[in-house]
PDB file of C-alpha atoms and ligand atoms in Angstrom:
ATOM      1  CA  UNK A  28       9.051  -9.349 -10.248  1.00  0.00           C
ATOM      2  CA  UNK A  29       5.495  -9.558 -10.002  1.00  0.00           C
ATOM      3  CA  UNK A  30       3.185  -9.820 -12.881  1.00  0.00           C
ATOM      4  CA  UNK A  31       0.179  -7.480 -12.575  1.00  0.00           C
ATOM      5  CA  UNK A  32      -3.320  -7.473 -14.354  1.00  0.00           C
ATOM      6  CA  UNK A  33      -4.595  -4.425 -14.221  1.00  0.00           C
ATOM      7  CA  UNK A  34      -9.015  -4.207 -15.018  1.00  0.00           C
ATOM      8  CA  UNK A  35     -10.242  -0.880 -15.409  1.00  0.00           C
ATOM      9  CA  UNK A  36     -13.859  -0.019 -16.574  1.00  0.00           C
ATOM     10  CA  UNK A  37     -13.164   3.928 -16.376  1.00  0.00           C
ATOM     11  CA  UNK A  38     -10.938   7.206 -15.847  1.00  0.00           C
ATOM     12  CA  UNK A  39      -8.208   5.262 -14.862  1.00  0.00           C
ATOM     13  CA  UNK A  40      -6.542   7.554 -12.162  1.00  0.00           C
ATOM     14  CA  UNK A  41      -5.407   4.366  -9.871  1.00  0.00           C
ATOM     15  CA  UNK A  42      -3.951   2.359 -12.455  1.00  0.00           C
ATOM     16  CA  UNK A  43      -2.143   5.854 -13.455  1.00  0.00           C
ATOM     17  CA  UNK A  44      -0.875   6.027  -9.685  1.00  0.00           C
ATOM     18  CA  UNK A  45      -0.039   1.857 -10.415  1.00  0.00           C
ATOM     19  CA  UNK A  46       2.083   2.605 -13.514  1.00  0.00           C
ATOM     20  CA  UNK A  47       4.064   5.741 -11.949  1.00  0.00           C
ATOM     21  CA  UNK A  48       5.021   3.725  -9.154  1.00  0.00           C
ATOM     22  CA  UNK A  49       6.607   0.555 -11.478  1.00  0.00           C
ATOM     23  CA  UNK A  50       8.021   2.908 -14.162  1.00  0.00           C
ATOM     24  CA  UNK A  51       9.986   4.665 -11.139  1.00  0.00           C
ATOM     25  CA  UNK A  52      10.578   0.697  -9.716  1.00  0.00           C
ATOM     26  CA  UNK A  53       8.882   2.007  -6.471  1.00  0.00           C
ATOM     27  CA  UNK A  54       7.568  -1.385  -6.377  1.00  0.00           C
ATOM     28  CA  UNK A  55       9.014  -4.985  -7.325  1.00  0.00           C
ATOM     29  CA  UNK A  56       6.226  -5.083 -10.082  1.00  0.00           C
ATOM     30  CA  UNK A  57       5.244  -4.266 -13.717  1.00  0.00           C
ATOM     31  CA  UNK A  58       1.957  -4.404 -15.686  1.00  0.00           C
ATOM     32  CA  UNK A  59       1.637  -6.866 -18.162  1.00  0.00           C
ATOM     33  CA  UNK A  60      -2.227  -5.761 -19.415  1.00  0.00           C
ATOM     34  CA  UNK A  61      -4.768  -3.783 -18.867  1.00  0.00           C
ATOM     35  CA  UNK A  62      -8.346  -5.138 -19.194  1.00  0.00           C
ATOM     36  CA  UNK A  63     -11.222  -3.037 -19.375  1.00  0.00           C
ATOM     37  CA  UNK A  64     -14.801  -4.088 -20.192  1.00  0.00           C
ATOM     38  CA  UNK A  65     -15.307  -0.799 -21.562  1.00  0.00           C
ATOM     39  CA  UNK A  66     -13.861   0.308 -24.859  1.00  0.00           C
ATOM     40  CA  UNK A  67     -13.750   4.052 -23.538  1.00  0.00           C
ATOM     41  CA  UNK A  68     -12.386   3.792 -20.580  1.00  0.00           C
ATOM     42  CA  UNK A  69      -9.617   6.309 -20.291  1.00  0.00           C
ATOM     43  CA  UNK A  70      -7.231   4.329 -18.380  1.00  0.00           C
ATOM     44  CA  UNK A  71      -6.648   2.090 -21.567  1.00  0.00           C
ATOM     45  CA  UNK A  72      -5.275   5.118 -23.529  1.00  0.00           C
ATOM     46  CA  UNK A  73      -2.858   5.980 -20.576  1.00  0.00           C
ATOM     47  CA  UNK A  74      -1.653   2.485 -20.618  1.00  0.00           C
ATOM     48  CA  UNK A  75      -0.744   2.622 -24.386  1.00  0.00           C
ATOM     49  CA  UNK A  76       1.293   6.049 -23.486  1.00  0.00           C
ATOM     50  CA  UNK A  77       3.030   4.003 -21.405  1.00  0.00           C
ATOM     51  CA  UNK A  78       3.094   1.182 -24.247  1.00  0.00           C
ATOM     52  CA  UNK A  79       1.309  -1.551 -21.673  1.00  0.00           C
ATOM     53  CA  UNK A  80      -0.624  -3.876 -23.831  1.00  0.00           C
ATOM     54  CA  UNK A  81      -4.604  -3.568 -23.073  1.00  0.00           C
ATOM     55  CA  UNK A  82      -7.483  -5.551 -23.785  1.00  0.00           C
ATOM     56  CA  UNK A  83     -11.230  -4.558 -24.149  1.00  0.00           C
ATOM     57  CA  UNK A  84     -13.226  -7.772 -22.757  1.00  0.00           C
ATOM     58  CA  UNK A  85     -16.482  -6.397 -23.442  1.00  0.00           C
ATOM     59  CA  UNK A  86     -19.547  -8.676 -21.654  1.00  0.00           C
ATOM     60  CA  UNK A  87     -21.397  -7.368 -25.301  1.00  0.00           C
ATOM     61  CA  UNK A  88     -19.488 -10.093 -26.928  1.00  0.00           C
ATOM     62  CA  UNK A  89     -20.517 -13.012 -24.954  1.00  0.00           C
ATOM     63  CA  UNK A  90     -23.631 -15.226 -24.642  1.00  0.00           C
ATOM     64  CA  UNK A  91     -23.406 -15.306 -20.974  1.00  0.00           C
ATOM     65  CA  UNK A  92     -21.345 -14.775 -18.187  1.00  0.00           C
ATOM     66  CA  UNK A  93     -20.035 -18.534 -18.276  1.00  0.00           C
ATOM     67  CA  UNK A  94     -18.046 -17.322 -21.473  1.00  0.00           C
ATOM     68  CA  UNK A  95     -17.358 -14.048 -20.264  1.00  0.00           C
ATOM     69  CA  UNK A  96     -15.325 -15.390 -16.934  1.00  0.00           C
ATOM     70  CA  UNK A  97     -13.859 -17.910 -19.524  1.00  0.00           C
ATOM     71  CA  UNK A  98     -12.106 -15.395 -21.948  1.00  0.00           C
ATOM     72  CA  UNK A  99     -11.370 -13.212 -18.562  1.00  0.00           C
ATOM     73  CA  UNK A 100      -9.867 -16.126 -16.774  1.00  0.00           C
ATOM     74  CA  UNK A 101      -7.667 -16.945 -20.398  1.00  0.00           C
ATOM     75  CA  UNK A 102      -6.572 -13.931 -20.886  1.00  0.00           C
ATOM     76  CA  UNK A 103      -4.740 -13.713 -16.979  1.00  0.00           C
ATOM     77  CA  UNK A 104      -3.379 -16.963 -17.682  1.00  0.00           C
ATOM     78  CA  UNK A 105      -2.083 -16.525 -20.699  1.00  0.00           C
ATOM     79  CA  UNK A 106       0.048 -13.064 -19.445  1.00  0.00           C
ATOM     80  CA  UNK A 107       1.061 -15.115 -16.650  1.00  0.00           C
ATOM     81  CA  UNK A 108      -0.363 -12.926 -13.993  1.00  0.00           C
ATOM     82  CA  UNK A 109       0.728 -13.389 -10.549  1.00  0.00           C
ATOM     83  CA  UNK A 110      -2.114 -10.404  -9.558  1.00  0.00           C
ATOM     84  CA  UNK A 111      -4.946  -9.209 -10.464  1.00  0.00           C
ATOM     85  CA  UNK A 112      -5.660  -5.548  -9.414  1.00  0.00           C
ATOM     86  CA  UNK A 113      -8.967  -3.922 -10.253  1.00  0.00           C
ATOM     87  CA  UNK A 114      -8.954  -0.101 -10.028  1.00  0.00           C
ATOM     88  CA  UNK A 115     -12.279   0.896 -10.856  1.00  0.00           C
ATOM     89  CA  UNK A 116     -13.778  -2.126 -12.819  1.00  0.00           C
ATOM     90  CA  UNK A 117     -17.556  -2.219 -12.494  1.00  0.00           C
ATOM     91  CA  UNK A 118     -17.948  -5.629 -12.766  1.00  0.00           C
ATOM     92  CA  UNK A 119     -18.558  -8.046  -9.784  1.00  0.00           C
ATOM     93  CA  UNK A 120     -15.945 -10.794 -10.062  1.00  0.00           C
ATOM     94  CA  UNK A 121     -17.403 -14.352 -10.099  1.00  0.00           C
ATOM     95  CA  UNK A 122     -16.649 -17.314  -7.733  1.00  0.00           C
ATOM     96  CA  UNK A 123     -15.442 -18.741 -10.833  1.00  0.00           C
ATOM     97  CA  UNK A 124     -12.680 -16.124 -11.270  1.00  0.00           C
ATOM     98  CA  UNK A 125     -11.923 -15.879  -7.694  1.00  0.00           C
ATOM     99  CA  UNK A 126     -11.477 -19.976  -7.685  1.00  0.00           C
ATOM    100  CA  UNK A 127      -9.074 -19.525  -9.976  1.00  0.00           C
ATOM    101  CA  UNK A 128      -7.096 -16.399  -8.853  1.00  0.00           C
ATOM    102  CA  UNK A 129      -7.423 -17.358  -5.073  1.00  0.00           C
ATOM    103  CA  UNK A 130      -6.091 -14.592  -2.930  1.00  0.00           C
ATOM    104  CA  UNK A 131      -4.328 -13.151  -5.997  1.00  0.00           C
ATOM    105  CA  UNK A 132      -7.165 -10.530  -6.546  1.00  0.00           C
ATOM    106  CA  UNK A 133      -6.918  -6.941  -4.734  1.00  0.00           C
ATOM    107  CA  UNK A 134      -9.833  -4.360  -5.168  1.00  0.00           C
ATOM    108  CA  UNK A 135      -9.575  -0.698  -4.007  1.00  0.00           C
ATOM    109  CA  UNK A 136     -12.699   0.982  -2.174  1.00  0.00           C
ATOM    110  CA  UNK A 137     -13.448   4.423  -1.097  1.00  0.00           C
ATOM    111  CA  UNK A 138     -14.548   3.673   2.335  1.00  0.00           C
ATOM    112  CA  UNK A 139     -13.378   2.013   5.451  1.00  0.00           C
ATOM    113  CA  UNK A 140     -14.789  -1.149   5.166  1.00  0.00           C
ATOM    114  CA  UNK A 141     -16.299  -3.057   6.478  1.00  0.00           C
ATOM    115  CA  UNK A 142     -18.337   0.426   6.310  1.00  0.00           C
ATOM    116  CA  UNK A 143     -20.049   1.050   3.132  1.00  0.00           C
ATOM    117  CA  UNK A 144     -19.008  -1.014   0.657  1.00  0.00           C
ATOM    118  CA  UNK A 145     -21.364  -1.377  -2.804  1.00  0.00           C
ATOM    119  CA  UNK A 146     -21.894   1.740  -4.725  1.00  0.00           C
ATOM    120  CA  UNK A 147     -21.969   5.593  -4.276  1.00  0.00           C
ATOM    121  CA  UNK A 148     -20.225   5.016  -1.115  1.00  0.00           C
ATOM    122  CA  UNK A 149     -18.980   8.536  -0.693  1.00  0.00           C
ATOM    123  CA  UNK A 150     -22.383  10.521  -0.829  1.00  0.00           C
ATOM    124  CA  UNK A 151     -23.797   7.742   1.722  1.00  0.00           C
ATOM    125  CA  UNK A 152     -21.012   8.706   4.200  1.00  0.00           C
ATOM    126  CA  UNK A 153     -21.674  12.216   4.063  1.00  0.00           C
ATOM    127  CA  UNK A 154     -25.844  11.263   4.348  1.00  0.00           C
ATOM    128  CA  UNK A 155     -24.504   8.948   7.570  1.00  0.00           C
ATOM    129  CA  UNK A 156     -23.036  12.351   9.006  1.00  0.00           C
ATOM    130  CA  UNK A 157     -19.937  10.183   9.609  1.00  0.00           C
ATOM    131  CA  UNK A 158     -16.983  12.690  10.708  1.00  0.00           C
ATOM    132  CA  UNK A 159     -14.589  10.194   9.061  1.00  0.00           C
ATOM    133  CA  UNK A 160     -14.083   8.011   5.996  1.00  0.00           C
ATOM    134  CA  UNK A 161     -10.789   6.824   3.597  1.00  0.00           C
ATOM    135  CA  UNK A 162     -10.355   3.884   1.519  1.00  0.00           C
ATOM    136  CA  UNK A 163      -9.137   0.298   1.830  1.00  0.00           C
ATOM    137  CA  UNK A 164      -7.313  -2.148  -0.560  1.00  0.00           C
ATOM    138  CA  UNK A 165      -8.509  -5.806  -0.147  1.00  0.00           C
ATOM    139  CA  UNK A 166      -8.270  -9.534  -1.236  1.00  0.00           C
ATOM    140  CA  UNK A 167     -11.298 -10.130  -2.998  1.00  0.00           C
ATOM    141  CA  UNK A 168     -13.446 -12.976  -2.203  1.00  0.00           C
ATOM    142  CA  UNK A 169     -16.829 -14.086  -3.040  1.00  0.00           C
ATOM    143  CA  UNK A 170     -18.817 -11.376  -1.473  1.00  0.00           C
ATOM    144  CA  UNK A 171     -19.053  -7.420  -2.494  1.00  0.00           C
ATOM    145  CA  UNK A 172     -15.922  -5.893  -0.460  1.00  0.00           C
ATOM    146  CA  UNK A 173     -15.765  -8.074   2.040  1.00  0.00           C
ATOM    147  CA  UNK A 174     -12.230  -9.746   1.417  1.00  0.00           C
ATOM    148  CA  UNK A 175      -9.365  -9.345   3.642  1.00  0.00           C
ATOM    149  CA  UNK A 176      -8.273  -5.927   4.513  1.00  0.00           C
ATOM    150  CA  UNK A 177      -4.869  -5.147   3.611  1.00  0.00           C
ATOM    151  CA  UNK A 178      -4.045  -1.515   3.785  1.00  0.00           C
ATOM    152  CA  UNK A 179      -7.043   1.603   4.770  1.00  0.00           C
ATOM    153  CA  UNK A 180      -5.878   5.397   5.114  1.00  0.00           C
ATOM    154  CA  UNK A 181      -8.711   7.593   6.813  1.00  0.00           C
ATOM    155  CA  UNK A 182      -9.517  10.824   6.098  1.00  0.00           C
ATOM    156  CA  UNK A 183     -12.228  13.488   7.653  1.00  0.00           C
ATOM    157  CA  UNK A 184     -15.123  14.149   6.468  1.00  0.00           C
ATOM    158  CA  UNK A 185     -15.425  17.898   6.766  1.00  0.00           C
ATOM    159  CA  UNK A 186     -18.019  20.316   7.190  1.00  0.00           C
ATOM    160  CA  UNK A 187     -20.109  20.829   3.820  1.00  0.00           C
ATOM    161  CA  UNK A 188     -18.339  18.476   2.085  1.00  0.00           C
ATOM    162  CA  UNK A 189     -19.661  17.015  -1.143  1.00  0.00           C
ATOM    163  CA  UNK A 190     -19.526  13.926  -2.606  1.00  0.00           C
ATOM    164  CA  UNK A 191     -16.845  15.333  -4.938  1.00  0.00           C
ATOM    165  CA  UNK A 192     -14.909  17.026  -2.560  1.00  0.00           C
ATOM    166  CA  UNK A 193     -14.617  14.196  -0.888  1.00  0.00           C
ATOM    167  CA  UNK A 194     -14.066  12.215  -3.100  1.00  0.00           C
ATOM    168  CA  UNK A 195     -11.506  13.839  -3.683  1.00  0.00           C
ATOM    169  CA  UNK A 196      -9.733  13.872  -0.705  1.00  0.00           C
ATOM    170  CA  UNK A 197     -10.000  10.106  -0.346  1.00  0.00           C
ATOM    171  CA  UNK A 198      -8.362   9.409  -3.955  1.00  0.00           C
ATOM    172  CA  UNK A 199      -5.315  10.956  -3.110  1.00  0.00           C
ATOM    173  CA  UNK A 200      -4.373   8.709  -0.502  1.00  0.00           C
ATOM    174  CA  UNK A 201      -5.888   5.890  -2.936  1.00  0.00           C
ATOM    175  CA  UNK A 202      -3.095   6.704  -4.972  1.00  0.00           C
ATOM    176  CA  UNK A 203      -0.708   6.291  -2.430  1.00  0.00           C
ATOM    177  CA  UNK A 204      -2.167   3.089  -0.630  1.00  0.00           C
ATOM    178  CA  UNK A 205      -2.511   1.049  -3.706  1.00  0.00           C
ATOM    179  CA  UNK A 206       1.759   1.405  -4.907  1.00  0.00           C
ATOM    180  CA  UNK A 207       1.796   0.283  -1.533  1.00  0.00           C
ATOM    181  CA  UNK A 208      -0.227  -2.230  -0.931  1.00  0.00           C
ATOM    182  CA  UNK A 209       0.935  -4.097  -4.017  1.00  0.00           C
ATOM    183  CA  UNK A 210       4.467  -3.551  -2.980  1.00  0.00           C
ATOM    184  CA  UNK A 211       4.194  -5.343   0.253  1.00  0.00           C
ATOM    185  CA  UNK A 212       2.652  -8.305  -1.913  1.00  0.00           C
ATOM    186  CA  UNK A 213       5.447  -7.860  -4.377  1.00  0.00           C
ATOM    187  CA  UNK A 214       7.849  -7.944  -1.170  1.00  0.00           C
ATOM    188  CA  UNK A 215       6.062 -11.112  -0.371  1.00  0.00           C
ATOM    189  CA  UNK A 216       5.325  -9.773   3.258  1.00  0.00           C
ATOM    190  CA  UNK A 217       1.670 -10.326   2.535  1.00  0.00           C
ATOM    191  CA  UNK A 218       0.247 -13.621   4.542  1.00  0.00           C
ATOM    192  CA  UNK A 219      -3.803 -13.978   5.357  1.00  0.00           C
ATOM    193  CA  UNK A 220      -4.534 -16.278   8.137  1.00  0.00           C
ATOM    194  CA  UNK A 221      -8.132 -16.620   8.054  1.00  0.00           C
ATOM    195  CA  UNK A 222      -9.749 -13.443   7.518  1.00  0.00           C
ATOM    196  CA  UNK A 223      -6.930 -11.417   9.180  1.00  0.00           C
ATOM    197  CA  UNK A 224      -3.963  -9.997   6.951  1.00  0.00           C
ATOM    198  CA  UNK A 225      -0.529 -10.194   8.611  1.00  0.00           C
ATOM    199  CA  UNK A 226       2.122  -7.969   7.016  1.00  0.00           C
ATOM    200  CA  UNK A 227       5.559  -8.818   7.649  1.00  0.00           C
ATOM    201  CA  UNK A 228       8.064  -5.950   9.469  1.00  0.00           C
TER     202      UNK A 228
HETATM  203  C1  GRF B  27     -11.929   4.780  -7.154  1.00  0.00           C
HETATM  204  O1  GRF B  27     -12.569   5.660  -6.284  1.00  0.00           O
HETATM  205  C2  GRF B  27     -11.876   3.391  -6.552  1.00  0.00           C
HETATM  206  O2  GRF B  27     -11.751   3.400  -5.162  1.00  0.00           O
HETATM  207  C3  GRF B  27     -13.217   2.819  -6.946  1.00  0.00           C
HETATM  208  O3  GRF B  27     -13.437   3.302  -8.248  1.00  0.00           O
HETATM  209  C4  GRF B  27     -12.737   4.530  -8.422  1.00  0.00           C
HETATM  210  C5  GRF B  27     -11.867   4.362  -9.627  1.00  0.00           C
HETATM  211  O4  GRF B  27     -11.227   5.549 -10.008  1.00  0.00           O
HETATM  212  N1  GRF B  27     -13.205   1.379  -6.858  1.00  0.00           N
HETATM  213  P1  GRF B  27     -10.105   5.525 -11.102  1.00  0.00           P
HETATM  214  O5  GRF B  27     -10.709   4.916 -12.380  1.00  0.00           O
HETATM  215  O6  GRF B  27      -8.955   4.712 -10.599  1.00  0.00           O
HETATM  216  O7  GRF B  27      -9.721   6.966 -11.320  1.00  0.00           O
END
């Protein structure tokens, strides 16, 4: 069984997708914490419902970042995490953290990458007049979603859509890839040669 991490920073709606898919062993996983930077985030109270230990690692409490990837980086290790998943955390991850968790982060964005990754990423495909977007779950490496692509889903982008509505429309199938995608690790069918992910039939 895999060992998850799940960081969080907000609502919480793909780690809820995450723990629905373990509870109903969907996937050869289970959640050992949840780490948010963000003592409000909602996705720590739907862990406890679920009675998943959590952790606030707030970057308030540290001098610097040095310490903050420190406590971060102690905190997987000591819940023996073989995965870190970040569903919404709004923090970049450091080459320090990725050094030590090589290939053992995933990250979900709502775009096709390598289209529009960063921020606000749903209004800027509606500005681009794109006619389709979706989301993609990645390895995470040193640069801002530029990892390894394991898993997209597109979806259109219709006619006077709005950033929420679409939005929208791309979460649901966020909350389907990301089960998935951690499954297929779980499964061990995962392998990344290079830059290219090959999943195993
Ligand atoms: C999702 O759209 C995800 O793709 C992005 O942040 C959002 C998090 O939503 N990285 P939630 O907290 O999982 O509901």
């Amino acid at each position: 069984m895999l060992n998850l991490a799940v960081l969080i920073s907000g609502r919480g709606s793909n780690l809820q997708s995450i723990i629905d898919a373990t509870v109903a062993n969907k996937i050869n996983a289970g959640i050992k914490i949840v780490i948010s930077n963000l003592s409000d985030a909602y996705g720590l109270k739907r862990a406890s419902k679920h009675n998943i230990p959590t952790k606030v690692i707030s970057k308030k409490e540290f001098p610097d970042k040095e310490s903050f990837d420190s406590e971060l980086i102690k905190t997987l290790q000591d819940n023996k995490v073989d995965l870190v998943v970040l569903a919404g955390f709004m923090k970049i991850i450091s080459p320090k953290v990725t050094a030590a968790f090589p290939l053992k982060i995933v990250n979900i964005h709502p775009s096709l990458l390598p289209e529009f990754p960063g921020l606000n990423v749903q209004k800027r495909a509606i500005d681009a007049g794109v006619k389709e977007s979706g989301c993609t779950v990645h390895f995470v490496d040193d640069g801002v979603d530029t990892g390894p692509i394991i898993l997209q889903r597109k979806v259109p982008v219709l006619e006077g859509d709005t950033e929420k509505s679409l939005s929208e429309r791309i979460l649901v199938e966020e909350h389907k890839i990301y089960p998935e995608a951690i499954g297929l690790i779980a499964d061990d069918r995962v392998t990344v040669e290079g830059s290219a992910v090959i999943i195993k039939k």
